[in-house]
Coordinates of C-alpha atoms in Angstrom, one line a residue:
Chain Q
X143 CA 25.6 23.4 19.1
X144 CA 25.3 27.1 19.6
X145 CA 22.1 29.0 19.3
X146 CA 23.4 31.6 16.8
X147 CA 21.9 31.9 13.4
X148 CA 23.7 31.2 10.2
X149 CA 23.1 34.6 8.8
X150 CA 25.7 37.2 9.6
X151 CA 24.9 39.6 12.5
X152 CA 23.3 42.9 11.6
X153 CA 25.6 45.7 10.5
X154 CA 27.4 47.9 13.1
X155 CA 24.7 49.3 15.3
X156 CA 24.9 52.4 17.4
X157 CA 23.0 51.7 20.6
X158 CA 23.7 48.5 22.4
X159 CA 20.5 47.7 24.4
X160 CA 18.4 47.8 21.3
X161 CA 20.8 45.5 19.5
X162 CA 20.8 43.0 22.4
X163 CA 17.0 43.1 22.4
X164 CA 17.0 42.4 18.7
X165 CA 19.6 39.6 19.0
X166 CA 17.5 37.9 21.7
X167 CA 14.4 38.3 19.6
X168 CA 16.3 36.9 16.6
X169 CA 17.5 33.9 18.6
X170 CA 13.9 33.2 19.5
X171 CA 12.6 33.3 16.0
X172 CA 13.2 29.6 15.2
X173 CA 11.3 28.7 18.3
X174 CA 8.3 30.8 17.4
X175 CA 8.3 29.3 13.9
X176 CA 8.4 25.8 15.4
X177 CA 6.0 26.3 18.2
X178 CA 2.5 25.6 16.6
X179 CA 3.6 22.7 14.3
X180 CA 5.7 21.0 17.0
X181 CA 2.9 21.5 19.5
X182 CA 0.5 19.8 17.1
X183 CA 2.9 16.8 16.7
X184 CA 3.6 16.5 20.4
X185 CA -0.1 16.6 21.3
X186 CA -1.5 14.5 18.5
X187 CA 1.4 12.2 17.6
X188 CA 3.8 11.8 20.5
X189 CA 1.4 12.0 23.4
X190 CA -1.0 9.4 21.9
X191 CA 1.9 7.0 21.6
X192 CA 2.8 7.4 25.3
X193 CA -0.9 7.1 26.1
X194 CA -1.1 4.0 24.1
X195 CA 1.8 2.5 26.0
X196 CA -0.2 3.0 29.2
X197 CA -3.3 1.5 27.6
X198 CA -1.4 -1.6 26.7
X199 CA -0.8 -2.4 30.4
X200 CA -4.4 -1.6 31.5
X201 CA -7.1 -4.1 32.3
X202 CA -10.8 -3.7 32.6
X203 CA -13.8 -3.6 30.3
X204 CA -15.7 -1.1 28.3
X205 CA -18.6 -1.0 30.9
X206 CA -16.4 -0.7 34.0
X207 CA -13.6 1.3 32.5
X208 CA -10.0 0.6 32.1
X209 CA -7.3 1.0 34.8
X210 CA -3.5 0.8 34.7
X211 CA -2.6 -2.5 36.5
X212 CA 0.8 -3.1 34.8
X213 CA -0.7 -6.2 33.3
X214 CA 2.2 -7.1 31.0
X215 CA 0.7 -10.5 30.3
X216 CA -1.3 -8.8 27.6
X217 CA 1.8 -8.7 25.5
X218 CA 2.5 -12.4 25.9
X219 CA -1.1 -13.3 25.3
X220 CA -1.2 -11.2 22.2
X221 CA 2.0 -12.6 20.9
X222 CA 1.0 -16.1 21.7
X223 CA -2.3 -15.8 19.9
X224 CA -1.4 -13.6 16.9
X225 CA 2.2 -14.7 16.1
X226 CA 1.0 -16.3 12.8
X227 CA -0.4 -12.9 11.6
X228 CA 2.9 -11.2 12.7
X229 CA 5.0 -13.6 10.7
X230 CA 2.6 -13.4 7.8
X231 CA 2.8 -9.6 7.8
X232 CA 6.6 -9.6 7.8
X233 CA 6.7 -12.3 5.1
X234 CA 4.1 -10.6 2.8
X235 CA 5.7 -7.2 3.3
X236 CA 9.2 -8.5 2.6
X237 CA 8.1 -10.4 -0.5
X238 CA 6.2 -7.3 -1.8
X239 CA 9.3 -5.2 -1.1
X240 CA 11.6 -7.5 -3.1
X241 CA 9.0 -7.6 -6.0
X242 CA 8.7 -3.8 -5.9
X243 CA 12.5 -3.5 -6.2
X244 CA 12.7 -6.0 -9.0
X245 CA 9.8 -4.5 -10.9
X246 CA 10.5 -0.9 -10.0
X247 CA 14.2 -0.7 -10.9
X248 CA 13.8 -1.1 -14.7
X249 CA 11.0 1.5 -14.6
X250 CA 13.1 4.0 -12.6
X251 CA 16.1 3.2 -14.9
X252 CA 13.9 3.8 -17.9
X253 CA 12.8 7.2 -16.7
X254 CA 16.3 8.2 -15.7
X255 CA 18.3 7.1 -18.7
X256 CA 16.1 5.9 -21.6
X257 CA 12.9 7.9 -21.7
X258 CA 14.5 11.0 -23.3
X259 CA 11.8 13.5 -24.1
X260 CA 9.1 11.1 -22.9
X261 CA 10.5 11.4 -19.4
X262 CA 7.8 13.8 -18.2
X263 CA 5.0 11.7 -19.6
X264 CA 6.2 8.5 -18.0
X265 CA 6.7 10.4 -14.7
X266 CA 3.2 11.7 -14.8
X267 CA 1.9 8.2 -15.5
X268 CA 3.8 7.0 -12.4
X269 CA 2.5 9.8 -10.2
X270 CA -1.1 10.2 -11.5
X271 CA -2.4 7.0 -9.9
X272 CA -1.5 8.6 -6.6
X273 CA -4.3 11.1 -7.1
X274 CA -7.0 8.5 -7.9
X275 CA -8.4 6.8 -4.9
X276 CA -6.2 3.8 -4.1
X277 CA -9.2 1.9 -2.7
X278 CA -10.9 2.1 -6.0
X279 CA -7.8 0.8 -7.7
X280 CA -7.4 -2.0 -5.2
X281 CA -11.0 -3.0 -5.9
X282 CA -10.2 -3.1 -9.6
X283 CA -7.8 -5.9 -8.8
X284 CA -10.8 -7.9 -7.7
X285 CA -12.0 -7.7 -11.3
X286 CA -8.6 -8.4 -12.8
X287 CA -8.0 -11.5 -10.6
X288 CA -11.6 -12.7 -10.7
X289 CA -12.4 -16.4 -10.9
X290 CA -13.1 -17.2 -14.5
X291 CA -11.5 -13.9 -15.6
X292 CA -8.9 -13.7 -18.4
X293 CA -5.9 -13.7 -16.0
X294 CA -6.9 -16.9 -14.2
X295 CA -7.8 -18.4 -17.6
X296 CA -4.4 -17.8 -19.1
X297 CA -2.4 -18.8 -16.0
X298 CA -4.6 -21.9 -15.8
X299 CA -4.0 -23.0 -19.4
X300 CA -0.3 -22.5 -18.9
X301 CA -0.5 -24.6 -15.8
X302 CA 1.0 -21.8 -13.7
X303 CA -1.7 -22.1 -11.1
X304 CA -0.8 -25.8 -10.6
X305 CA 2.7 -24.8 -9.8
X306 CA 1.8 -21.9 -7.5
X307 CA -0.8 -24.1 -5.7
X308 CA 1.8 -26.7 -5.2
X309 CA 4.1 -24.0 -3.7
X310 CA 1.2 -22.9 -1.4
X311 CA 0.9 -19.5 -3.1
X312 CA -2.6 -20.1 -4.5
X313 CA -5.4 -22.5 -3.9
X314 CA -7.0 -24.6 -6.6
X315 CA -8.0 -22.8 -9.7
X316 CA -8.3 -19.3 -8.3
X317 CA -6.2 -16.2 -7.5
X318 CA -8.5 -14.2 -5.3
X319 CA -8.4 -14.9 -1.6
X320 CA -4.9 -16.4 -1.9
X321 CA -1.5 -15.1 -0.6
X322 CA -0.5 -14.4 -4.2
X323 CA -3.4 -11.9 -4.6
X324 CA -2.5 -10.1 -1.4
X325 CA 1.2 -9.8 -2.3
X326 CA 0.2 -8.7 -5.8
X327 CA -2.0 -5.9 -4.2
X328 CA 0.7 -4.9 -1.8
X329 CA 3.3 -4.8 -4.6
X330 CA 1.0 -2.7 -6.7
X331 CA 0.0 -0.3 -4.0
X332 CA 3.6 0.5 -2.8
X333 CA 5.4 0.4 -6.2
X334 CA 5.5 4.2 -6.7
X335 CA 7.1 4.5 -3.3
X336 CA 10.0 2.4 -4.7
X337 CA 10.2 3.9 -8.1
X338 CA 10.4 7.6 -7.0
X339 CA 13.4 7.3 -4.6
X340 CA 15.1 5.0 -7.1
X341 CA 14.6 7.5 -9.9
X342 CA 15.9 10.3 -7.7
X343 CA 19.2 8.5 -7.0
X344 CA 19.6 7.2 -10.5
X345 CA 19.1 10.6 -12.0
X346 CA 22.0 12.0 -10.0
X347 CA 24.4 9.5 -11.6
X348 CA 26.7 11.3 -14.1
X349 CA 26.1 9.6 -17.5
X350 CA 29.8 10.0 -18.2
X351 CA 30.5 7.3 -15.6
X352 CA 28.7 4.9 -17.9
X353 CA 30.7 6.0 -20.9
X354 CA 33.9 5.7 -18.8
X355 CA 32.9 2.1 -17.9
X356 CA 32.2 1.4 -21.5
X357 CA 35.6 2.8 -22.6
X358 CA 37.2 0.5 -20.1
X359 CA 35.6 -2.4 -21.9
X360 CA 33.1 -3.2 -19.2
X361 CA 30.1 -5.0 -20.5
X362 CA 26.7 -3.5 -19.8
X363 CA 26.0 -6.0 -17.1
X364 CA 29.3 -5.3 -15.4
X365 CA 28.7 -1.6 -15.7
X366 CA 25.4 -2.1 -14.0
X367 CA 26.8 -4.3 -11.2
X368 CA 29.9 -2.3 -10.5
X369 CA 28.8 1.3 -11.2
X370 CA 25.1 2.0 -11.5
X371 CA 23.7 -0.3 -8.8
X372 CA 26.2 0.8 -6.0
X373 CA 25.6 4.4 -6.8
X374 CA 21.8 3.9 -6.6
X375 CA 22.1 2.4 -3.1
X376 CA 20.6 5.4 -1.3
X377 CA 17.5 5.1 -3.5
X378 CA 17.4 1.3 -2.9
X379 CA 17.5 1.8 0.9
X380 CA 15.0 4.6 0.9
X381 CA 12.7 2.7 -1.4
X382 CA 12.7 -0.6 0.5
X383 CA 12.0 1.3 3.7
X384 CA 9.2 3.3 2.2
X385 CA 7.7 0.1 0.8
X386 CA 8.3 -2.3 3.7
X387 CA 7.0 -0.2 6.6
X388 CA 3.6 0.7 5.3
X389 CA 3.2 -2.8 3.7
X390 CA 3.8 -4.5 7.1
X391 CA 1.0 -2.4 8.7
X392 CA -1.4 -2.5 5.9
X393 CA -4.8 -4.3 6.2
X394 CA -6.6 -3.1 3.2
X395 CA -5.1 -5.5 0.7
X396 CA -5.5 -8.5 3.0
X397 CA -9.1 -7.5 3.6
X398 CA -10.1 -6.8 0.0
X399 CA -8.0 -9.4 -1.9
X400 CA -7.5 -12.1 0.7
X401 CA -9.6 -14.3 3.0
X402 CA -9.4 -15.1 6.7
X403 CA -6.4 -17.2 5.9
X404 CA -4.4 -14.2 4.8
X405 CA -5.1 -11.9 7.7
X406 CA -2.2 -9.6 8.5
X407 CA -1.4 -7.9 11.8
X408 CA -3.1 -4.7 10.7
X409 CA -6.4 -6.6 10.3
X410 CA -6.0 -7.9 13.8
X411 CA -5.3 -4.4 15.3
X412 CA -8.2 -3.0 13.3
X413 CA -10.7 -5.6 14.5
X414 CA -9.5 -5.6 18.1
X415 CA -9.9 -1.8 18.2
X416 CA -13.0 -1.2 16.1
X417 CA -15.0 -4.4 16.6
X418 CA -13.9 -6.3 19.7
X419 CA -13.2 -3.0 21.5
X420 CA -10.3 -4.7 23.4
X421 CA -8.1 -1.6 23.6
X422 CA -5.3 -3.1 25.7
X423 CA -4.7 -5.9 23.2
X424 CA -4.9 -3.5 20.2
X425 CA -2.4 -1.2 22.0
X426 CA 0.0 -4.1 22.8
X427 CA -0.2 -5.4 19.2
X428 CA 0.5 -1.9 17.9
X429 CA 3.5 -1.6 20.2
X430 CA 4.9 -5.0 19.2
X431 CA 4.5 -4.1 15.5
X432 CA 6.2 -0.7 16.0
X433 CA 9.1 -2.2 18.0
X434 CA 9.6 -5.0 15.5
X435 CA 9.6 -2.6 12.6
X436 CA 11.9 -0.1 14.4
X437 CA 14.3 -2.9 15.2
X438 CA 14.4 -4.3 11.7
X439 CA 14.8 -0.9 10.1
X440 CA 17.6 0.1 12.4
X441 CA 19.4 -3.2 11.7
X442 CA 18.8 -2.7 8.0
X443 CA 20.1 0.8 7.9
X444 CA 23.2 -0.2 9.9
X445 CA 23.8 -3.1 7.5
X446 CA 23.4 -1.0 4.4
X447 CA 25.6 1.7 5.8
X448 CA 23.7 4.8 4.9
X449 CA 22.9 6.2 8.2
X450 CA 22.9 9.7 6.9
X451 CA 19.7 8.8 5.2
X452 CA 17.5 9.2 8.2
Chain C
X82 CA 15.0 -15.5 -34.7
X83 CA 18.5 -14.5 -33.6
X84 CA 17.8 -10.9 -34.6
X85 CA 14.6 -10.9 -32.5
X86 CA 16.5 -12.3 -29.5
X87 CA 19.2 -9.7 -29.9
X88 CA 16.7 -6.9 -30.2
X89 CA 14.9 -8.2 -27.1
X90 CA 18.2 -8.3 -25.2
X91 CA 19.1 -4.9 -26.2
X92 CA 15.8 -3.4 -25.1
X93 CA 15.3 -5.6 -22.1
X94 CA 15.4 -2.7 -19.6
X95 CA 13.0 -0.6 -21.6
X96 CA 10.6 -3.5 -22.1
X97 CA 10.7 -4.4 -18.4
X98 CA 10.1 -0.8 -17.4
X99 CA 7.2 -0.5 -19.7
X100 CA 5.8 -3.8 -18.4
X101 CA 6.0 -2.3 -14.8
X102 CA 4.3 0.8 -16.1
X103 CA 1.5 -1.4 -17.5
X104 CA 1.1 -3.1 -14.2
X105 CA 0.9 0.3 -12.5
X106 CA -1.7 1.5 -14.9
X107 CA -3.8 -1.6 -15.5
X108 CA -6.2 -1.0 -12.6
X109 CA -6.8 2.6 -13.9
X110 CA -7.7 1.1 -17.2
X111 CA -10.0 -1.4 -15.6
X112 CA -11.7 1.4 -13.6
X113 CA -12.2 3.4 -16.8
X114 CA -13.6 0.5 -18.7
X115 CA -15.9 -0.6 -15.9
X116 CA -17.3 2.9 -15.5
X117 CA -19.2 2.1 -18.7
X118 CA -20.5 -1.1 -17.4
X119 CA -24.1 -1.9 -16.5
X120 CA -23.7 -4.4 -13.8
X121 CA -26.1 -7.1 -12.9
X122 CA -26.6 -7.1 -9.1
X123 CA -24.9 -5.0 -6.5
X124 CA -21.3 -5.5 -7.4
X125 CA -19.5 -4.1 -10.4
X126 CA -16.8 -6.8 -10.7
X127 CA -17.9 -8.6 -13.9
X128 CA -18.6 -7.0 -17.3
X129 CA -22.2 -7.1 -18.4
X130 CA -23.0 -4.5 -21.1
X131 CA -22.0 -1.0 -22.2
X132 CA -23.9 1.9 -20.7
X133 CA -23.2 5.6 -20.0
X134 CA -25.8 5.7 -17.2
X135 CA -23.2 6.3 -14.4
X136 CA -21.5 9.1 -16.3
X137 CA -24.7 11.0 -16.9
X138 CA -25.7 10.6 -13.2
X139 CA -22.6 10.5 -11.1
X140 CA -24.4 11.5 -7.9
X141 CA -27.1 9.0 -8.4
X142 CA -26.1 6.9 -5.4
X143 CA -27.2 8.0 -1.9
X144 CA -24.4 9.6 0.2
X145 CA -21.7 9.2 -2.5
X146 CA -21.4 12.9 -3.5
X147 CA -21.9 13.9 0.1
X148 CA -18.9 11.9 1.2
X149 CA -16.9 13.2 -1.8
X150 CA -17.7 16.8 -0.7
X151 CA -16.7 16.0 2.9
X152 CA -13.4 14.5 1.7
X153 CA -12.7 17.6 -0.4
X154 CA -13.5 19.9 2.4
X155 CA -11.3 18.0 4.8
X156 CA -8.5 17.8 2.3
X157 CA -8.6 21.6 1.7
X158 CA -8.5 22.5 5.4
X159 CA -5.9 20.0 6.3
X160 CA -3.7 21.0 3.4
X161 CA -4.0 24.6 4.5
X162 CA -3.2 23.7 8.1
X163 CA -0.4 21.4 7.3
X164 CA 1.2 23.7 4.7
X165 CA 1.2 26.7 7.0
X166 CA 2.6 24.8 10.1
X167 CA 4.9 22.7 8.0
X168 CA 6.4 25.7 6.1
X169 CA 7.1 27.4 9.4
X170 CA 8.9 24.4 10.7
X171 CA 10.8 23.9 7.5
X172 CA 12.1 27.5 7.6
X173 CA 13.2 27.1 11.2
X174 CA 15.0 23.9 10.4
X175 CA 16.6 25.1 7.1
X176 CA 17.6 28.6 8.3
X177 CA 18.6 28.4 12.0
X178 CA 20.9 26.4 14.1
X179 CA 19.4 25.8 17.5
X180 CA 19.7 23.4 20.3
X181 CA 16.5 21.4 19.8
X182 CA 17.2 20.7 16.1
X183 CA 18.0 17.0 16.3
X184 CA 15.0 16.4 18.5
X185 CA 12.8 18.3 16.1
X186 CA 14.2 16.4 13.1
X187 CA 13.4 13.1 14.8
X188 CA 9.9 14.2 15.6
X189 CA 9.3 15.2 12.0
X190 CA 10.8 11.9 10.7
X191 CA 8.9 9.5 13.0
X192 CA 5.3 9.9 11.6
X193 CA 6.6 9.1 8.2
X194 CA 8.4 5.9 9.4
X195 CA 5.5 4.6 11.5
X196 CA 2.9 2.2 10.2
X197 CA -0.3 4.1 9.8
X198 CA -2.4 1.7 11.8
X199 CA -0.2 2.4 14.9
X200 CA -0.7 6.1 14.6
X201 CA -4.4 5.7 13.9
X202 CA -5.0 3.5 16.9
X203 CA -3.0 5.6 19.3
X204 CA -4.7 8.9 18.3
X205 CA -8.1 7.2 18.6
X206 CA -7.2 5.9 22.0
X207 CA -6.4 9.5 23.1
X208 CA -9.7 10.9 21.7
X209 CA -11.7 8.1 23.3
X210 CA -10.2 8.7 26.7
X211 CA -10.5 12.4 26.6
X212 CA -14.2 11.9 25.7
X213 CA -13.9 13.8 22.4
X214 CA -16.6 13.0 19.9
X215 CA -15.4 11.6 16.7
X216 CA -16.3 13.4 13.5
X217 CA -15.1 16.2 11.2
X218 CA -12.7 17.8 13.8
X219 CA -11.0 14.6 14.8
X220 CA -10.5 13.7 11.2
X221 CA -9.1 17.1 10.5
X222 CA -6.7 17.0 13.5
X223 CA -5.4 13.6 12.4
X224 CA -4.9 14.6 8.8
X225 CA -3.0 17.8 9.7
X226 CA -0.8 15.6 12.0
X227 CA 0.3 13.1 9.3
X228 CA 0.5 15.6 6.4
X229 CA 2.8 17.9 8.4
X230 CA 6.0 15.9 8.0
X231 CA 5.6 15.6 4.3
X232 CA 5.2 19.3 3.9
X233 CA 8.3 20.0 6.1
X234 CA 10.4 17.6 4.0
X235 CA 9.3 19.1 0.7
X236 CA 9.8 22.7 1.8
X237 CA 13.0 22.1 3.7
X238 CA 14.6 20.5 0.6
X239 CA 13.8 23.6 -1.4
X240 CA 14.9 26.2 1.1
X241 CA 18.1 24.3 1.9
X242 CA 19.1 24.4 -1.8
X243 CA 18.5 28.1 -2.2
X244 CA 21.4 30.6 -2.3
X245 CA 21.5 32.7 0.9
X246 CA 23.3 35.4 -1.0
X247 CA 20.1 36.3 -2.8
X248 CA 18.6 37.5 0.4
X249 CA 21.7 39.4 1.4
X250 CA 21.6 41.0 -2.0
X251 CA 18.0 42.1 -1.4
X252 CA 19.1 43.6 2.0
X253 CA 22.0 45.4 0.3
X254 CA 19.4 47.0 -2.0
X255 CA 17.6 48.3 1.1
X256 CA 14.8 45.8 1.1
X257 CA 13.1 45.6 4.5
X258 CA 13.0 42.1 6.1
X259 CA 9.3 41.8 5.2
X260 CA 10.0 42.9 1.6
X261 CA 12.9 40.4 1.4
X262 CA 10.7 37.6 2.6
X263 CA 7.8 38.4 0.3
X264 CA 9.6 39.3 -2.9
X265 CA 12.7 37.0 -2.7
X266 CA 12.4 34.2 -0.2
X267 CA 8.8 33.2 -0.7
X268 CA 8.9 33.1 -4.5
X269 CA 12.0 30.9 -4.4
X270 CA 10.4 28.5 -1.8
X271 CA 7.1 28.5 -3.6
X272 CA 7.6 25.3 -5.7
X273 CA 8.5 23.4 -2.5
X274 CA 5.5 24.8 -0.7
X275 CA 3.3 23.9 -3.7
X276 CA 4.7 20.3 -3.8
X277 CA 4.1 19.9 -0.1
X278 CA 0.6 21.2 -0.4
X279 CA -0.2 19.0 -3.4
X280 CA 1.1 16.0 -1.5
X281 CA -0.9 16.7 1.6
X282 CA -4.0 17.2 -0.4
X283 CA -3.6 13.9 -2.1
X284 CA -2.7 12.1 1.1
X285 CA -5.6 13.6 3.0
X286 CA -8.1 13.0 0.3
X287 CA -7.1 9.4 -0.1
X288 CA -6.4 8.4 3.5
X289 CA -8.4 5.5 4.7
X290 CA -6.6 3.8 7.6
X291 CA -6.2 6.9 9.9
X292 CA -9.6 8.2 9.0
X293 CA -11.3 4.8 9.6
X294 CA -10.1 4.9 13.3
X295 CA -10.9 8.6 13.9
X296 CA -14.1 9.3 12.0
X297 CA -16.7 7.7 14.2
X298 CA -19.9 7.5 12.1
X299 CA -18.7 10.3 9.7
X300 CA -18.2 8.9 6.2
X301 CA -15.5 10.3 3.9
X302 CA -15.1 9.2 0.3
X303 CA -12.5 6.4 0.9
X304 CA -14.7 5.1 3.7
X305 CA -17.7 5.1 1.4
X306 CA -15.7 3.1 -1.1
X307 CA -14.6 0.7 1.7
X308 CA -18.2 0.3 2.8
X309 CA -19.3 -0.3 -0.8
X310 CA -16.8 -3.2 -1.1
X311 CA -19.0 -5.0 1.5
X312 CA -22.5 -3.7 0.6
X313 CA -22.2 -3.4 -3.2
X314 CA -20.1 -1.1 -5.4
X315 CA -22.0 1.4 -7.6
X316 CA -20.6 2.1 -11.0
X317 CA -20.4 5.8 -10.0
X318 CA -17.3 4.9 -8.0
X319 CA -15.5 4.1 -11.2
X320 CA -16.7 7.3 -12.8
X321 CA -15.3 9.3 -10.0
X322 CA -12.1 7.3 -9.9
X323 CA -11.6 7.9 -13.7
X324 CA -12.5 11.6 -13.4
X325 CA -9.9 12.0 -10.6
X326 CA -7.2 10.3 -12.7
X327 CA -8.0 12.6 -15.7
X328 CA -8.1 15.7 -13.6
X329 CA -4.8 14.8 -12.0
X330 CA -3.1 14.2 -15.4
X331 CA -4.5 17.4 -16.8
X332 CA -3.3 19.4 -13.8
X333 CA 0.2 18.0 -13.9
X334 CA 0.3 18.5 -17.7
X335 CA -0.9 22.1 -17.3
X336 CA 1.7 22.8 -14.6
X337 CA 4.4 21.4 -16.9
X338 CA 3.4 23.5 -19.8
X339 CA 3.2 26.6 -17.6
X340 CA 6.7 26.0 -16.1
X341 CA 8.1 25.2 -19.5
X342 CA 6.8 28.4 -21.0
X343 CA 8.1 30.4 -18.1
X344 CA 11.5 28.8 -18.5
X345 CA 11.6 29.8 -22.1
X346 CA 10.6 33.4 -21.7

């Protein structure tokens, strides 16, 4: 790639040196524009990651200080001890992502094709919760799912809780402090991240394609399967990534809506770092989480064939 | 019965979509209703009786409004910082071809694709080891860092879609580069910049995970809410949550009306 600009060169100049000076200056413009922001990211985003890599192979204690000893065993110890939390994070995040897709698709479809003049109102109602503290809203789920609350009561009288307990999703007659509550919170918190990209890609679909499918005697379900859904794939891929990645690292839902049996890997990193003060283990766990997510995301993007997305 | 079933089938998508919207808004409704509760004990999780006490005295809890003010201050400054730095990067990426472009694009994308807890822990490790005291400045630095990418993405999308001939036209009409930028480029890019700024304000104001790692003993509003989940949740939290929701809706509605009127005139 050359370093010329897209804009056409300045119109026929008279004296050459000044032009050359101006051209050089012009070539440097993008670098001057980038400098402060990129410096910020390098110093406060990239460098800390490198630094954390070195922390993960350090040994020592808070009192005596830490030293790089290339102690890779931290990784194995961390994996050996916390693999249940890793698996749980992936499982919860994947379930929440699928639920977000199933719940979010009709909503995105509604906004894109059915809402008509209500479109802006529905859109505002999807975005507005973003501006209310999500912690307050997550705490509200404690009220909604509370023992003896209406939700538990209804599910109980319908014997739904018996089935979910049998499946291992809930325990006894309660919803709070069960896997179901944590997945419900994760789904709720990341649903807008699914709806918005889905809406963006659905909105781009030419409605005439639907008419054409109808003219060719395709039933609505066939139109959806053969036309709408394939065309919304970029939104599906973007939405699943935007939901899965933060959900896998989240520790707020597991902390507020779950119990010690629902701890996710985020909870472990948080407590290792802020309470146990075992920085090497926290760093190693972060790195395993990051690597696992990067690997899964790369595989997923490759599989879904929309590499231009990233 | 058949007719009902047929109607249900026909409107299945709309009904499912509205159900999801209900799921999305249910907690907001609960927050609103429980802002009028008079709880018995420290936690506001069960309905006791109606009262407007919290609404008449929203700052009646120690440290609550202080933490709210701090969060607002941090959100304003980090929005300003991220918007300026991010807009500059966005212009560089949208307008110029240069060698480092792919690397810069990756560096912009990565913070958005990384679990927050990883970024939070690594930045905190850096601060710890450099002996920097946690507080206002470390929070601000962290917030500018994670808001930057979102601003770049929003502004870049807008600048990329703008017609370069508009600027050429301005130059043909003897506008100086500064004039072209201020009177043509900036107004066209403004909605993108506004969207980026709004997004970073919301992200910064609401961030808990990164702040939790980099705040030390400083308490922002989300951290106050988090602490209250352990110590006891005052009703005032619901008042503020409701107020934020209403303000957001009103702002968006106002912006829509304004842009609608402008389009018509």
